[in-house]
Coordinates of C-alpha atoms in Angstrom, one line a residue:
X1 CA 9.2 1.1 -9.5
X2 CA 8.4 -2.3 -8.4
X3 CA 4.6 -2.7 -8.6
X4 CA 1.6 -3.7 -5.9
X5 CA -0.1 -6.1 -7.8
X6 CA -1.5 -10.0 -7.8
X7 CA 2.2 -11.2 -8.2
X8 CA 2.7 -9.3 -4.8
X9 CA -0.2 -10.6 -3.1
X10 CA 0.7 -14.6 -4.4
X11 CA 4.4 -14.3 -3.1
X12 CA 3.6 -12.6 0.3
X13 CA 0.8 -16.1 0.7
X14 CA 3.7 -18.3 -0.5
X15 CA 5.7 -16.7 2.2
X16 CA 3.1 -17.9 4.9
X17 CA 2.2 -21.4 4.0
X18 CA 5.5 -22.1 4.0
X19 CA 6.5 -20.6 7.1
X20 CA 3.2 -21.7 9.0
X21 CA 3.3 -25.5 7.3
X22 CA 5.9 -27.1 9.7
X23 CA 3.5 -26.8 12.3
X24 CA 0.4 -27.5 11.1
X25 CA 0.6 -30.8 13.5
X26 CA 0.4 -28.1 16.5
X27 CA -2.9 -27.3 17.9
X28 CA -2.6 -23.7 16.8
X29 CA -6.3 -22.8 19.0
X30 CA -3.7 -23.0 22.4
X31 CA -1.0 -20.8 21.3
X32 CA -1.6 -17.3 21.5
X33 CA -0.4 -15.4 18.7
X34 CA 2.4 -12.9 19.6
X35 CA 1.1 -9.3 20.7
X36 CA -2.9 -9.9 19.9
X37 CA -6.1 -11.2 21.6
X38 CA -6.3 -13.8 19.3
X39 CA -5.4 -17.4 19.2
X40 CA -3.2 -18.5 16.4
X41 CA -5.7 -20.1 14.1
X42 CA -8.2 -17.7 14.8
X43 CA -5.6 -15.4 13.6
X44 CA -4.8 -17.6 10.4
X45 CA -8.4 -17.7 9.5
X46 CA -8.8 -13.7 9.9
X47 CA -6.3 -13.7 7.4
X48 CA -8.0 -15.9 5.0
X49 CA -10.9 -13.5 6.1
X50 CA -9.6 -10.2 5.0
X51 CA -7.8 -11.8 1.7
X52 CA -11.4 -12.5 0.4
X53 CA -13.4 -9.7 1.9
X54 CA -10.9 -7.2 0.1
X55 CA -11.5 -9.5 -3.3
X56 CA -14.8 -9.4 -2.9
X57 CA -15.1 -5.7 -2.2
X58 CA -13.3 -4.7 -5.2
X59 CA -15.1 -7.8 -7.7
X60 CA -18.4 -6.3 -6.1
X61 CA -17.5 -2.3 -6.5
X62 CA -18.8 -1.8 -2.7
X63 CA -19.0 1.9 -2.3
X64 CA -20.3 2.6 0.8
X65 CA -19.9 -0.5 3.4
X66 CA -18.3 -4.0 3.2
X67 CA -19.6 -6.4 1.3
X68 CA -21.5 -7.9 4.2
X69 CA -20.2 -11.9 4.4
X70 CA -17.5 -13.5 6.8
X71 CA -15.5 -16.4 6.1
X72 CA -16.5 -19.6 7.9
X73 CA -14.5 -22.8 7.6
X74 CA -16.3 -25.8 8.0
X75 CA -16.3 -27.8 11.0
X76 CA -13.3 -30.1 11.6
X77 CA -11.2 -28.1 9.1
X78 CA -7.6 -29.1 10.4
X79 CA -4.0 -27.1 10.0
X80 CA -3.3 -28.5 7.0
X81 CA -6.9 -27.2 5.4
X82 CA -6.6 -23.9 6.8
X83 CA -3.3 -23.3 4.8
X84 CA -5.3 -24.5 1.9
X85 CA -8.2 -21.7 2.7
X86 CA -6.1 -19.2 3.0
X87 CA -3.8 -19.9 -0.4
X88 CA -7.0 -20.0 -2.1
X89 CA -8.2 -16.4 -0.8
X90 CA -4.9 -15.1 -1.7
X91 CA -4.9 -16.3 -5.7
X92 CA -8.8 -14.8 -4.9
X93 CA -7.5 -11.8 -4.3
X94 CA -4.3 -11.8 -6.6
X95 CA -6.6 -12.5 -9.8
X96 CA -9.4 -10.1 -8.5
X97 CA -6.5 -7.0 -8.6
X98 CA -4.8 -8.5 -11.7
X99 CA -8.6 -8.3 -14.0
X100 CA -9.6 -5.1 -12.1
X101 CA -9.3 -2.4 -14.7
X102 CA -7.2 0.9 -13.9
X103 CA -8.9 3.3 -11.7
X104 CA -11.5 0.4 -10.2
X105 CA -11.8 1.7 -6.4
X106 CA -14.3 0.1 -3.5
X107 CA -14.8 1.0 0.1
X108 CA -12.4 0.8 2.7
X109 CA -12.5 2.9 5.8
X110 CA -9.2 4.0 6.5
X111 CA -9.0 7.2 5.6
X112 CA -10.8 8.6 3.1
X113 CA -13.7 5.9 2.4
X114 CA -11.9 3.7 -0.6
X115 CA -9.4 2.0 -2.0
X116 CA -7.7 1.1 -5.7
X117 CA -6.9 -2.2 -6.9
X118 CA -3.5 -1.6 -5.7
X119 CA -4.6 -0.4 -2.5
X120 CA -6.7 -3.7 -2.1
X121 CA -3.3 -5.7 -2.8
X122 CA -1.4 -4.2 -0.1
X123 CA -3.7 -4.4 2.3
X124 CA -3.7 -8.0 1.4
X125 CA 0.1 -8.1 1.2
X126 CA 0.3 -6.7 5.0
X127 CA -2.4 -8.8 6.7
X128 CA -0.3 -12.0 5.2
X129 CA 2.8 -10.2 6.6
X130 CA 2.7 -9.0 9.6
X131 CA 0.1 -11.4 11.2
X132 CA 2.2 -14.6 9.9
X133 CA 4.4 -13.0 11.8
X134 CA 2.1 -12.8 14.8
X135 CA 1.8 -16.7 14.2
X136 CA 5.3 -17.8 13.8
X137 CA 6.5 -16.1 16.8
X138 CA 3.8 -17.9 18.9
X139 CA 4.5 -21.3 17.4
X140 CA 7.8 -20.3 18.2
X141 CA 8.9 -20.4 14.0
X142 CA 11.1 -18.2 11.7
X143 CA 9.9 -15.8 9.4
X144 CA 10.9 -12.9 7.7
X145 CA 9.5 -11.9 4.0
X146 CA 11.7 -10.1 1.2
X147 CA 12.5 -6.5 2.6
X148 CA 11.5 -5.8 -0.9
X149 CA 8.4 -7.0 -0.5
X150 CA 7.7 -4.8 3.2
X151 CA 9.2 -1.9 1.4
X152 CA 6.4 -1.8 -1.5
X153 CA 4.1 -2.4 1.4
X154 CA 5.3 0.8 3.3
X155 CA 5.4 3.0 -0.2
X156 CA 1.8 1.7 -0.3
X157 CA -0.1 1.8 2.7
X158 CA 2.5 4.0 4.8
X159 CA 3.9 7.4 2.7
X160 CA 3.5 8.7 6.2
X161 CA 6.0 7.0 7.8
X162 CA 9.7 7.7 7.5
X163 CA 11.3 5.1 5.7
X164 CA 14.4 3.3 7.8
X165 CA 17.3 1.8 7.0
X166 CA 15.9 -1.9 5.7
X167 CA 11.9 -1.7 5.1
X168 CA 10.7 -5.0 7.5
X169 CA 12.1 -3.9 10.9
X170 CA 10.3 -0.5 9.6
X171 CA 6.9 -2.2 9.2
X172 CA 7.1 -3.9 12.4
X173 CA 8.4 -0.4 14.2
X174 CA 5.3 1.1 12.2
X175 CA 2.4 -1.3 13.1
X176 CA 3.7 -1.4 16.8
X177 CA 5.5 -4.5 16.9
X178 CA 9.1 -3.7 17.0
X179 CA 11.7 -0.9 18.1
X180 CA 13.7 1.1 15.9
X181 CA 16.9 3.2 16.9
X182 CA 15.8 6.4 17.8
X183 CA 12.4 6.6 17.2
X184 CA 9.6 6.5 20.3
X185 CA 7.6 3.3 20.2
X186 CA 4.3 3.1 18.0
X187 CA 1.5 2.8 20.6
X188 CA -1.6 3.5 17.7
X189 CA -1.6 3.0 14.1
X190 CA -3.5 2.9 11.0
X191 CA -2.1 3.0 7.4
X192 CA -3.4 5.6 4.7
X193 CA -4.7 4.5 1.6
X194 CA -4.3 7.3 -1.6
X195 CA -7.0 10.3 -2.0
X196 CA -8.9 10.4 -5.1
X197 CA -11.1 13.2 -5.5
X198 CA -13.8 13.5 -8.2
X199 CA -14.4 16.2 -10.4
X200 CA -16.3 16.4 -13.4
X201 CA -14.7 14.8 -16.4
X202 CA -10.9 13.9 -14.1
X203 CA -10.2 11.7 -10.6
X204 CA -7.5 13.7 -8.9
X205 CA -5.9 10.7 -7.8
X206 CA -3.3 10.8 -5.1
X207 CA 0.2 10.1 -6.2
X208 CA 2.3 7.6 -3.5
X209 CA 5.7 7.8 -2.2
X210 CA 6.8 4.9 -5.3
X211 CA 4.6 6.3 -7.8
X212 CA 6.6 9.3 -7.2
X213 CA 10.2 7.9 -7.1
X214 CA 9.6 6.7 -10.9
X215 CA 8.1 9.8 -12.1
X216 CA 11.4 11.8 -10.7
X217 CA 13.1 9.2 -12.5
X218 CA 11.5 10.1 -15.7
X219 CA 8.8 6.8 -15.1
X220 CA 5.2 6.4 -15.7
X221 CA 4.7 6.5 -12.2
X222 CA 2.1 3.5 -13.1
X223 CA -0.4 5.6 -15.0
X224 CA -1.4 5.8 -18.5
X225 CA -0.1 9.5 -20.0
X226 CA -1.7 11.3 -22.7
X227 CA 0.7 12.4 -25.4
X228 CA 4.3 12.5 -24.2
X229 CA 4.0 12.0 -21.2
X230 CA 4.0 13.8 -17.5
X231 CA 5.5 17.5 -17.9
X232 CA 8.6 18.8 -16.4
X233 CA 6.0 20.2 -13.1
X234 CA 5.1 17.1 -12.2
X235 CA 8.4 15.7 -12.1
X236 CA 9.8 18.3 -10.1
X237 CA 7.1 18.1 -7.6
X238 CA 7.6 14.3 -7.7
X239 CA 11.0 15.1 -6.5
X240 CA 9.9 17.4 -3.7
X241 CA 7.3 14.7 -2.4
X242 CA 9.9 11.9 -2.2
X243 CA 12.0 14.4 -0.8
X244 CA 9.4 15.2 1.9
X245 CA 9.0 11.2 2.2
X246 CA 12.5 10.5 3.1
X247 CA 12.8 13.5 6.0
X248 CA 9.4 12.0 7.3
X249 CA 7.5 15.1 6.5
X250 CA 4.9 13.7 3.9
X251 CA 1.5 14.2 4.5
X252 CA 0.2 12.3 1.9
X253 CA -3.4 14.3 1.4
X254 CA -1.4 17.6 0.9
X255 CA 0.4 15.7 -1.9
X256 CA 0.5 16.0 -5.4
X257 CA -2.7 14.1 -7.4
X258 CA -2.3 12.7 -11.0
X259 CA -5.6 14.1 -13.2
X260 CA -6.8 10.9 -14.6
X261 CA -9.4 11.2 -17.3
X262 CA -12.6 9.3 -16.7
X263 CA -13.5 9.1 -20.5
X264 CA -10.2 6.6 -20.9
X265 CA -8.4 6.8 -17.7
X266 CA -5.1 8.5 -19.1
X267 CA -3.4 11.0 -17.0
X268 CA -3.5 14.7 -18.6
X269 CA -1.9 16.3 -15.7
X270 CA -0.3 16.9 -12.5
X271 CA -1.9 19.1 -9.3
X272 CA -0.9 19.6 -5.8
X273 CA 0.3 21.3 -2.9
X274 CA 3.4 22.2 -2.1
X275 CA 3.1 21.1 1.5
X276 CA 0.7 21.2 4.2
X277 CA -0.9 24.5 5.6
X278 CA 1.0 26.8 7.4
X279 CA 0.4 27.8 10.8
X280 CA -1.9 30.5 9.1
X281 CA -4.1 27.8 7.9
X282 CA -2.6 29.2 3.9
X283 CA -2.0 26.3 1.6
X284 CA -0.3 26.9 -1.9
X285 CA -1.5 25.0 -5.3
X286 CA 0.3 24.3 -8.6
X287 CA -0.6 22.2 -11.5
X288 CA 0.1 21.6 -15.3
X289 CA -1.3 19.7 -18.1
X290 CA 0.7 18.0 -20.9
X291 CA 0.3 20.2 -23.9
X292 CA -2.1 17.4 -25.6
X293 CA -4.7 18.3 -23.2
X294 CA -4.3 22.2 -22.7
X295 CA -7.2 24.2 -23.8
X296 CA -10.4 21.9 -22.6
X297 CA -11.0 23.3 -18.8
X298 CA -9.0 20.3 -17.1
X299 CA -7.0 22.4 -15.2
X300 CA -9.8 25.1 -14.0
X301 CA -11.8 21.6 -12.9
X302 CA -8.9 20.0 -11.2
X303 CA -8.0 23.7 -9.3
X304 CA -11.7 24.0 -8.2
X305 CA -11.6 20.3 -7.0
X306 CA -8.9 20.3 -4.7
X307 CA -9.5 23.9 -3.7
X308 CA -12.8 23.0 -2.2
X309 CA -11.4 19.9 -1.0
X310 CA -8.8 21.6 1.0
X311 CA -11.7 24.6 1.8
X312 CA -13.9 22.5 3.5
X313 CA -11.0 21.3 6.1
X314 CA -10.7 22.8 9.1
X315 CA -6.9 23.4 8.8
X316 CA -7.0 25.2 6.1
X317 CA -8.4 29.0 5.7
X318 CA -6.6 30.4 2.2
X319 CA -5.7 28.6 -0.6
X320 CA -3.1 30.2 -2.9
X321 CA -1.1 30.2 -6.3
X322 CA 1.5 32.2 -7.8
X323 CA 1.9 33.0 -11.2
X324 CA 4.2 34.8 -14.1
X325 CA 2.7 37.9 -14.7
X326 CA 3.2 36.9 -18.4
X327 CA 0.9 33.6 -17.9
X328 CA -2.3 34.9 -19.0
X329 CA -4.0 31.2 -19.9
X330 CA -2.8 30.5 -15.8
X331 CA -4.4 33.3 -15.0
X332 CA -7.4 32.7 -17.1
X333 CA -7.5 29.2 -14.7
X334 CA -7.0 30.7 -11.7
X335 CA -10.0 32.6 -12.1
X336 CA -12.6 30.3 -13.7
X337 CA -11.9 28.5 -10.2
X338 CA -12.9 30.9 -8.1
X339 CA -9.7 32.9 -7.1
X340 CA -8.9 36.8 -7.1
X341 CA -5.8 38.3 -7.6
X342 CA -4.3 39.4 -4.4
X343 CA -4.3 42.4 -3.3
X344 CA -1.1 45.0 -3.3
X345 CA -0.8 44.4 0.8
X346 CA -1.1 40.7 0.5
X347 CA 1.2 40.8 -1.7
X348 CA 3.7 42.4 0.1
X349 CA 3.1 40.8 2.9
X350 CA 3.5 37.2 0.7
X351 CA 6.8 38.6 -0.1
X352 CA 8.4 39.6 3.2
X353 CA 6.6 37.3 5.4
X354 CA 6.6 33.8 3.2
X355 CA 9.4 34.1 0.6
X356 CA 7.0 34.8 -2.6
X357 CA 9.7 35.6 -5.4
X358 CA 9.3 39.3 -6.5
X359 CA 8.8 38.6 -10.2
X360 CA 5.5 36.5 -9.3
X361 CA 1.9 37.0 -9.2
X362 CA -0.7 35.9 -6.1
X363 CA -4.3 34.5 -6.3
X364 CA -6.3 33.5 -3.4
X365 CA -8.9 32.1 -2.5
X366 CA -10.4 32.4 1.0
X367 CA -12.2 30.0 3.5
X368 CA -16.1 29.5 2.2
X369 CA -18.3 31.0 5.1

């Protein structure tokens, strides 16, 4: 798995200067920039804008708004300058991610209210991107970054989006500013930074498309384990998200969450769904722990988190889980978070309507009125 981190960050700024410095003799204010409202240095400095504002949100834990400051250069600040402004928000930014520690998040709108240090970096990593982009085709320069580099942005910021064949002509399909071979044209966009819920004493913290990949792989997936390690669940459902990734059916917040322990911030476990709710509004939950961390309520928090997570949506009515009739301690789980055993009817009807293997148990638990 290759990381989203400072390094990223520094080489995708690299990328820009160097692509945007043969010009910087041009009067970039007259040029429109290719596809936006803006000019080309006002899109330069709104680059150099976002690099610091994400530094500064994460170096200032903002929680609930932006930190509330906007880049200004000073008057008679040429080309030349400009490049220098906007290198020196990047290594802002790269060495704000690189000292944050594990788990740091801070407030970013899109979608769920905030973002991790990684998250910060790739949102970074795709303003340099795609709006140096927006510049060079203007000024009428080359560009085009490492497809490594737009790949790691897309396993990022995009698990949403199917991947393609090579990951820049992806991005540009993705963000609206390119075609790709039959797929309709992107009219409206946003990316989708991971889901962390809070629970008690755990973050259920939303596992991307890469993280995924290296867990399958028998990886880290980038988090700190408890004990040995992820177990053999959370592999497998690793597989079935990357799976889901590569058909272009992932939807990332009915994923699979790491359960990151606030005390230290090592992972003790694995939840998640196993895809999004059917048309009967019924979702289905699984989860383990590695062995080190059995037997201290993690999983009965973690169940009870995302089941009133998914509760309080209004596409989802029934949240469910099967289990070995043999599993008493799963049982014991299910219970302490709220579910009941289903019924000899639901059941059956679990059975012939949605596949449930005969040799397994149901729990539900039903929309809060």
């Amino acid at each position: 798995m290759r990381p989203m981190n400072g390094e990223r960050v520094t080489e995708a700024v690299a990328g820009c200067v160097a692509a945007l410095r043969p010009a910087v003799d041009r009067d970039w204010s007259t040029v429109p920039a290719a596809g936006l409202d803006w000019d080309c240095r006002a899109t330069a400095t709104h680059v150099a804008d976002d690099l610091v504002s994400y530094a500064a949100n994460l170096a200032g834990g903002a929680r609930d708004a932006y930190v509330p400051f906007e880049l200004t250069l000073d008057p008679g600040t040429d080309n030349a300058g400009l490049l220098h402004v906007i290198e020196t928000t990047g290594a802002l930014l790269a060495a704000t991610v690189t000292t944050a520690p594990p788990g740091a998040r801070a407030y970013h709108p899109y979608p769920f209210g905030s973002a991790d240090r990684e998250g910060m970096a790739a949102m970074g990593v795709a303003e340099v991107l795609l709006h140096t982009y927006d510049i060079t085709r203007g000024l009428g320069l080359p560009y085009e970054p490492a497809d490594d580099l737009a790949d790691t942005v897309l396993n990022w910021l995009f698990p949403h989006v199917q991947p393609g064949p090579d990951a820049w002509p992806t991005l540009l399909w993705a963000t609206g500013r390119g075609e790709l071979p039959g797929r309709p044209p992107v009219t409206a966009w946003r990316w989708r930074n991971n889901l962390a819920l809070p629970a008690e004493r755990l973050t259920l913290t939303g596992v991307r498309p890469a993280a995924a990949r290296d867990l399958r792989l028998g990886g880290d997936g980038g988090f700190d384990w408890l004990g040995s390690g992820p177990y053999e669940g959370t592999r497998e459902a690793a597989g079935f998200l990357v799976k889901a990734y590569e058909a272009g059916l992932h939807r990332p917040e009915f994923g699979i969450f790491a359960l990151v322990r606030a005390e230290d911030g090592r992972a003790v476990g694995g939840i998640g769904f196993h895809g999004p709710p059917d048309a009967y509004g019924r979702v289905e939950i699984g989860y383990d722990l590695v062995p080190e961390a059995r037997g201290h309520g993690y999983a009965t928090e973690a169940a009870r988190a995302l089941t009133a997570w998914a509760l309080a949506r209004d596409d989802v009515r029934t949240v469910i889980a099967t289990v070995e009739p043999e599993n008493i301690p799963s049982q014991r789980v299910l219970t302490r978070a709220g579910f009941r055993p289903a019924t000899p009817e639901e059941e059956r009807e679990a059975r012939e309507r949605h596949g449930m293997a005969e040799d397994l148990r149901l729990y539900v638990n039903e929309e809060q009125s």
